PDB file of C-alpha atoms in Angstrom:
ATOM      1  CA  UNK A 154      38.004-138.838 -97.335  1.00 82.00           C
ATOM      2  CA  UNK A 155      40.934-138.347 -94.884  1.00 82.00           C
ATOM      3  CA  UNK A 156      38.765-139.280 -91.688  1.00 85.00           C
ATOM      4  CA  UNK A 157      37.480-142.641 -93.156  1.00 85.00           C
ATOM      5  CA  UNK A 158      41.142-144.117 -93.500  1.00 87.00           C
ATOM      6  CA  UNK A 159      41.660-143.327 -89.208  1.00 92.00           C
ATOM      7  CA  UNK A 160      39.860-146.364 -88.497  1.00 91.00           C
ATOM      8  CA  UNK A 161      42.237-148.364 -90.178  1.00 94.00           C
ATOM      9  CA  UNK A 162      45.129-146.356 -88.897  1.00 94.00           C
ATOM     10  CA  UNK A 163      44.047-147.033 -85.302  1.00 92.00           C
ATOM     11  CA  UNK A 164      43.259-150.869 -85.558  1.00 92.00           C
ATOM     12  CA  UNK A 165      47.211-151.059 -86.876  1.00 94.00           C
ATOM     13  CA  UNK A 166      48.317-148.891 -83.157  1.00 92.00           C
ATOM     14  CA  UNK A 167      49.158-145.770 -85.745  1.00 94.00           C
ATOM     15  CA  UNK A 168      47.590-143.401 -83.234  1.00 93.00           C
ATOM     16  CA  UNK A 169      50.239-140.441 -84.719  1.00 94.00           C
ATOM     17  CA  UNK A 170      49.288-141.464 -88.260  1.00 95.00           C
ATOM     18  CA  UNK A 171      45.517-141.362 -87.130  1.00 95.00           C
ATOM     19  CA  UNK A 172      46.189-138.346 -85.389  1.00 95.00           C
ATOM     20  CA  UNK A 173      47.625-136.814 -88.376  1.00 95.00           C
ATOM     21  CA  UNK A 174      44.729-137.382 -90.885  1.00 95.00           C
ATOM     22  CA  UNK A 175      42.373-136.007 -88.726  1.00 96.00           C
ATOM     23  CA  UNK A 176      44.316-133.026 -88.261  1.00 96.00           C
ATOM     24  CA  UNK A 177      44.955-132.675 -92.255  1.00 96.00           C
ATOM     25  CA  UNK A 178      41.098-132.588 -92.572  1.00 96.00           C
ATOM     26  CA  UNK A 179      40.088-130.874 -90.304  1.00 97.00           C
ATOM     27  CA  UNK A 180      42.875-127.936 -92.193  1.00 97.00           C
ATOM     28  CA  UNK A 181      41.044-128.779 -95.287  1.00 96.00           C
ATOM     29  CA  UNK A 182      37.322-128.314 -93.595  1.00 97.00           C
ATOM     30  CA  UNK A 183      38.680-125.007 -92.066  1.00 97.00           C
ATOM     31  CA  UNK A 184      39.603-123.631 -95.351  1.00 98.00           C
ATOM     32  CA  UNK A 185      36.330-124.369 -96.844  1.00 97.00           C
ATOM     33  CA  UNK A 186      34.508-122.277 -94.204  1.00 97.00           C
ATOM     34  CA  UNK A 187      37.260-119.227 -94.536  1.00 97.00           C
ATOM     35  CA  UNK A 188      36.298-119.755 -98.486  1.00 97.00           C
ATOM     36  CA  UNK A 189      31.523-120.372 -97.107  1.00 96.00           C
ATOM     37  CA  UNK A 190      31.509-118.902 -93.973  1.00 95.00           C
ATOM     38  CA  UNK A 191      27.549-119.454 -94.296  1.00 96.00           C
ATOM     39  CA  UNK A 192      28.239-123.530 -95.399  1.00 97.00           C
ATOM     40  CA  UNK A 193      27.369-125.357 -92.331  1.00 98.00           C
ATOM     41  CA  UNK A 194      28.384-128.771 -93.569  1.00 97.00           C
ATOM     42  CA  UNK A 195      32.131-127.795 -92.674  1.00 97.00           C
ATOM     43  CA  UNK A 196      31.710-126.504 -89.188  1.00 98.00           C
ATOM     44  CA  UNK A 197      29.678-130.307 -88.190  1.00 98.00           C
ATOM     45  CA  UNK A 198      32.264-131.795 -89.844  1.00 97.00           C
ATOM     46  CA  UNK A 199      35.196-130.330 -87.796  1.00 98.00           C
ATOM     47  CA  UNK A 200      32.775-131.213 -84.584  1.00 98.00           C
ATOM     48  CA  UNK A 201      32.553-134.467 -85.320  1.00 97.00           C
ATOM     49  CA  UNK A 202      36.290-134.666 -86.211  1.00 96.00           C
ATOM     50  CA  UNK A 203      36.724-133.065 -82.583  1.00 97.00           C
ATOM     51  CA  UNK A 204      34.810-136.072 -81.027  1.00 96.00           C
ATOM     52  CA  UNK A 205      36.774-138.390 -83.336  1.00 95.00           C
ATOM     53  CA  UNK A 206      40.207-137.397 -81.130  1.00 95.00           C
ATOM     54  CA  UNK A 207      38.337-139.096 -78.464  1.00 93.00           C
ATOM     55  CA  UNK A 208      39.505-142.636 -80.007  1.00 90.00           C
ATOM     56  CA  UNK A 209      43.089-141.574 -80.319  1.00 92.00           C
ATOM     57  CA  UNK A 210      43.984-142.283 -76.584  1.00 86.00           C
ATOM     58  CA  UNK A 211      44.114-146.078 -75.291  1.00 75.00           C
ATOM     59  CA  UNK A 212      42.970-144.746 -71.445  1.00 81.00           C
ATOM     60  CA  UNK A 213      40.590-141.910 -70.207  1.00 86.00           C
ATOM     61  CA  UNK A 214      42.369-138.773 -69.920  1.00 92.00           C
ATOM     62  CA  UNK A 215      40.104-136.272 -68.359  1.00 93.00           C
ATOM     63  CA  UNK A 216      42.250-133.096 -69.715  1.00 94.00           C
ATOM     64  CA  UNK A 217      42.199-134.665 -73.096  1.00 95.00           C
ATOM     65  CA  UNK A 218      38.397-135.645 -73.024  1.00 96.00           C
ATOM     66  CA  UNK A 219      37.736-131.893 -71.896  1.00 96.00           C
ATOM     67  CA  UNK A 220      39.835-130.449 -74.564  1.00 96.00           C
ATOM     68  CA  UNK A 221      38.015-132.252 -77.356  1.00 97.00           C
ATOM     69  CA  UNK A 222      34.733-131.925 -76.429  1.00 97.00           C
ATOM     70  CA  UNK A 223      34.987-128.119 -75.810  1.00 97.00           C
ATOM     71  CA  UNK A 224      36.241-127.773 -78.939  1.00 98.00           C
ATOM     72  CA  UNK A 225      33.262-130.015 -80.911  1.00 98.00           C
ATOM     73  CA  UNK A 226      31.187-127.960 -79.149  1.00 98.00           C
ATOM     74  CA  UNK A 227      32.354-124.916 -80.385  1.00 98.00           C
ATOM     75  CA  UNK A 228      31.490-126.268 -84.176  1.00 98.00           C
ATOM     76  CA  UNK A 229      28.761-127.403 -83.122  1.00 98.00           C
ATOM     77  CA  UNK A 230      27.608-124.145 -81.601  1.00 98.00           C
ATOM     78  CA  UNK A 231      28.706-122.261 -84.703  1.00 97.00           C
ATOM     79  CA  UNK A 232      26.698-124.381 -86.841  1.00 98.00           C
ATOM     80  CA  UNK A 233      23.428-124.364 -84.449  1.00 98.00           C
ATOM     81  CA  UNK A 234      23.901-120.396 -84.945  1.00 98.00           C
ATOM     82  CA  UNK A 235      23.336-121.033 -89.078  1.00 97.00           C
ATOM     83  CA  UNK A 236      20.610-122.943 -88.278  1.00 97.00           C
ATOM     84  CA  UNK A 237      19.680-123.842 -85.099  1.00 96.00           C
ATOM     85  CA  UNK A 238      16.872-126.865 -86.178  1.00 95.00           C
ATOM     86  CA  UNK A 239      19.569-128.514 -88.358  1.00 97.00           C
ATOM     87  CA  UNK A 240      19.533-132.253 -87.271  1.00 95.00           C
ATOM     88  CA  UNK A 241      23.213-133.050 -87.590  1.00 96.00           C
ATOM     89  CA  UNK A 242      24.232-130.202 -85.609  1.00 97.00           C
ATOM     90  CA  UNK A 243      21.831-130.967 -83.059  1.00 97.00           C
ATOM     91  CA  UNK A 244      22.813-134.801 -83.366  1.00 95.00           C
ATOM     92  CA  UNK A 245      26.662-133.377 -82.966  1.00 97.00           C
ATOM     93  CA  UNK A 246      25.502-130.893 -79.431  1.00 98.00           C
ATOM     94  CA  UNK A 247      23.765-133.756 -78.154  1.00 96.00           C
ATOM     95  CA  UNK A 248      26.516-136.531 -78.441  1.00 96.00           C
ATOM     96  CA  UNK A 249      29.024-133.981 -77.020  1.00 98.00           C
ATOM     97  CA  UNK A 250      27.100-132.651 -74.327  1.00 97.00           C
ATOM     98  CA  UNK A 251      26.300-136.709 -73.538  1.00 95.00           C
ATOM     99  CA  UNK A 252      29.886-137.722 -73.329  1.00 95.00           C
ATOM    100  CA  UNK A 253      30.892-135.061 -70.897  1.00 96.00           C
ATOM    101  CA  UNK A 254      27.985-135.971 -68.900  1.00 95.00           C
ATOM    102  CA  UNK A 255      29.087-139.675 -69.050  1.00 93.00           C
ATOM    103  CA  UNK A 256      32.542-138.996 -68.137  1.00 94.00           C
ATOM    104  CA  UNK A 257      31.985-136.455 -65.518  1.00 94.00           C
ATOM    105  CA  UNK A 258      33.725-133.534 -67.282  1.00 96.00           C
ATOM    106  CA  UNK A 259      31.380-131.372 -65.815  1.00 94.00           C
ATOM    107  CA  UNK A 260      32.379-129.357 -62.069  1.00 87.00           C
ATOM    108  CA  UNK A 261      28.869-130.087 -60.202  1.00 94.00           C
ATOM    109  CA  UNK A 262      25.843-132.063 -59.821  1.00 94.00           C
ATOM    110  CA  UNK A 263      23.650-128.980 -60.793  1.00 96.00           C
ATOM    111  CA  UNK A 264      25.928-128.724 -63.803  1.00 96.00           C
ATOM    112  CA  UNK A 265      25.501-132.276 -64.732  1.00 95.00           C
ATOM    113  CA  UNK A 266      21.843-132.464 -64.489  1.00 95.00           C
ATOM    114  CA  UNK A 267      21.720-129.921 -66.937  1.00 97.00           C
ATOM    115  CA  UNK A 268      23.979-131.041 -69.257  1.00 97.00           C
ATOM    116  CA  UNK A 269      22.530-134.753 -69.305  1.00 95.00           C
ATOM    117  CA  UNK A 270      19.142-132.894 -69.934  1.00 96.00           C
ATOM    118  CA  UNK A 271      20.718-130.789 -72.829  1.00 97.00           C
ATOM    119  CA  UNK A 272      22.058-133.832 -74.123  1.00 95.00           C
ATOM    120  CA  UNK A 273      18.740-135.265 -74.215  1.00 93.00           C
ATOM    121  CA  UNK A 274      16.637-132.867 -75.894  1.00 94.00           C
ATOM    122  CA  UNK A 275      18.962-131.989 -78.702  1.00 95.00           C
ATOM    123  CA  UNK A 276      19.251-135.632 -79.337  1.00 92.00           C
ATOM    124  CA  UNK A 277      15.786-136.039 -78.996  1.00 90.00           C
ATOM    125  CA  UNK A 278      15.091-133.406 -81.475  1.00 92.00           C
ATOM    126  CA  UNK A 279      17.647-134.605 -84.213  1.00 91.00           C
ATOM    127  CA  UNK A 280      16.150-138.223 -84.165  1.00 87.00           C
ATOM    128  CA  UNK A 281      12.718-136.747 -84.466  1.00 86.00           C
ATOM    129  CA  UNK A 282      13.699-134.793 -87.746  1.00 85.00           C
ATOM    130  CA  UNK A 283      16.188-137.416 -89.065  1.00 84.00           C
ATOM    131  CA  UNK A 284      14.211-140.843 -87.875  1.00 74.00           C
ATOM    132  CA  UNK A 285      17.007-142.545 -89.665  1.00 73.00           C
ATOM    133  CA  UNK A 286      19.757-141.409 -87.975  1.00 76.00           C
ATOM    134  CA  UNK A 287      20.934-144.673 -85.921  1.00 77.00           C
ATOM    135  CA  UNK A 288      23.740-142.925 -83.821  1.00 85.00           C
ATOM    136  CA  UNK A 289      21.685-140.528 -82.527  1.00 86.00           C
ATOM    137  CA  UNK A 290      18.696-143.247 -81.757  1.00 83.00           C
ATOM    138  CA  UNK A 291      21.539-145.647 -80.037  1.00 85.00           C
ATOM    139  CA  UNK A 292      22.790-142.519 -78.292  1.00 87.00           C
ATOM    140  CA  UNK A 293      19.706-141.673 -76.530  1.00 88.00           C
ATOM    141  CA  UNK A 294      18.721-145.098 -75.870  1.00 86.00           C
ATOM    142  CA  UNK A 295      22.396-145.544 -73.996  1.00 87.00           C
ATOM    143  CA  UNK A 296      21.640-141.827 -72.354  1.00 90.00           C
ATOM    144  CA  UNK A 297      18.060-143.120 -70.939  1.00 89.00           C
ATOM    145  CA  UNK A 298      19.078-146.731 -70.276  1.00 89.00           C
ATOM    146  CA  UNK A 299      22.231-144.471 -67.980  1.00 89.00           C
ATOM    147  CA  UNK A 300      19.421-143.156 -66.172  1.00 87.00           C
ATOM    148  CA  UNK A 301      17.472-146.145 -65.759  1.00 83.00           C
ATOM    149  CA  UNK A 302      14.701-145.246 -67.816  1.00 86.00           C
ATOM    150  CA  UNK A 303      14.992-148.701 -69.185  1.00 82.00           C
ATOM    151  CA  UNK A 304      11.335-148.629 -71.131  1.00 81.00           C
ATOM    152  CA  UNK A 305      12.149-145.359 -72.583  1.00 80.00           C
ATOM    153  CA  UNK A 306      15.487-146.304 -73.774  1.00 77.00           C
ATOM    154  CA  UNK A 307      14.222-149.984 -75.294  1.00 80.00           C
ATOM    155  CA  UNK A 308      11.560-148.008 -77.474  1.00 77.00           C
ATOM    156  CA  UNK A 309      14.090-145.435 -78.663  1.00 76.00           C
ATOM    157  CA  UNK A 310      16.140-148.233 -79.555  1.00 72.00           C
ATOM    158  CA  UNK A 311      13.683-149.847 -81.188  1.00 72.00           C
ATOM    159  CA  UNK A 312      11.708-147.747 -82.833  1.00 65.00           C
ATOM    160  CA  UNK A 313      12.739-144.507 -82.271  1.00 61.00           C
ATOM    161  CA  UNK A 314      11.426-141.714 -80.338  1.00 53.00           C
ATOM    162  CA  UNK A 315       7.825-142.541 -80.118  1.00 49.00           C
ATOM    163  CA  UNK A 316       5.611-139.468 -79.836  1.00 49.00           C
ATOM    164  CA  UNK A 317       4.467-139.791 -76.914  1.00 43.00           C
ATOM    165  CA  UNK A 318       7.936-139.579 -75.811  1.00 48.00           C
ATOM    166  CA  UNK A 319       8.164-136.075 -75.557  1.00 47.00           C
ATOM    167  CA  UNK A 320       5.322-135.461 -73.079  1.00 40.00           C
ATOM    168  CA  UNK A 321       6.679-138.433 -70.665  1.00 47.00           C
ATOM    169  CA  UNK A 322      10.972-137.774 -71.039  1.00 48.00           C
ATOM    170  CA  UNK A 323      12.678-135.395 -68.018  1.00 47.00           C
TER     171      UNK A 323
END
């Protein structure tokens, strides 16, 4: 409940206020996994409050970029370990892993590759066992349309991942 009243907060310039709910639940997410460690709804919540900081700052700040990506990819690590075929967790990896590729957070081109191709397959694998799950589909269609793979990316947007999309994608 905290997180949906930041959008509002940051429309109005109340980037501390914003700021400040996020932080509040995330506290309140991280004392529900001290109470389930096993529960992975908390730890993909706290990722995806990780990649919420990212709308906090006006401009690109690398540092602040890297910190909060690192640390939604630490949730999202922890709750691939529970289960590592849950679709929101993958959904969470991939979007992470996509943004530092996109904003070159990564230290070399052999690096990057990887990552982007990470990115990919986990989001690639969360749309194909959540085929409703419109960020991830608009995500991979903006990851493949950044590597002009323009057809690719036009039928993920549109219809998803096809399944013949598998055998053509890398």
């Amino acid at each position: 409940e905290l997180s949906k009243d930041v959008d509002p907060l940051l429309v109005a310039g109340d980037t501390a206020g914003a700021a400040g709910r996020l932080f509040r639940a995330d506290s309140l997410l991280q004392r529900a996994e001290a109470i389930e460690p096993a529960w992975i709804r908390p730890a993909i919540s706290r990722g995806w409050l990780a990649f919420r900081q990212l709308d906090i700052v006006g401009t690109f700040d690398k540092a602040y970029y890297q910190r909060w990506t690192t640390a939604g990819l630490v949730h999202a690590t922890r709750a691939l370990r529970m289960d590592g075929s849950d679709p929101d967790g993958l959904e969470l990896r991939g979007t992470l892993r996509y943004y530092r590729w996109l904003f070159n957070l990564v230290p070399d081109s052999a690096a990057s590759a990887r990552l982007v191709a990470q990115a990919e397959a986990d989001l690639q694998r969360a749309t194909e066992s959540k085929p409703g799950a419109a960020f991830g589909l608009s995500l991979l269609s903006h990851l493949l349309m950044a590597q002009s793979r323009t057809a690719q990316a036009k039928l993920a947007a549109l219809c998803g991942s096809p399944p013949w999309y598998r055998a053509t994608s890398g």
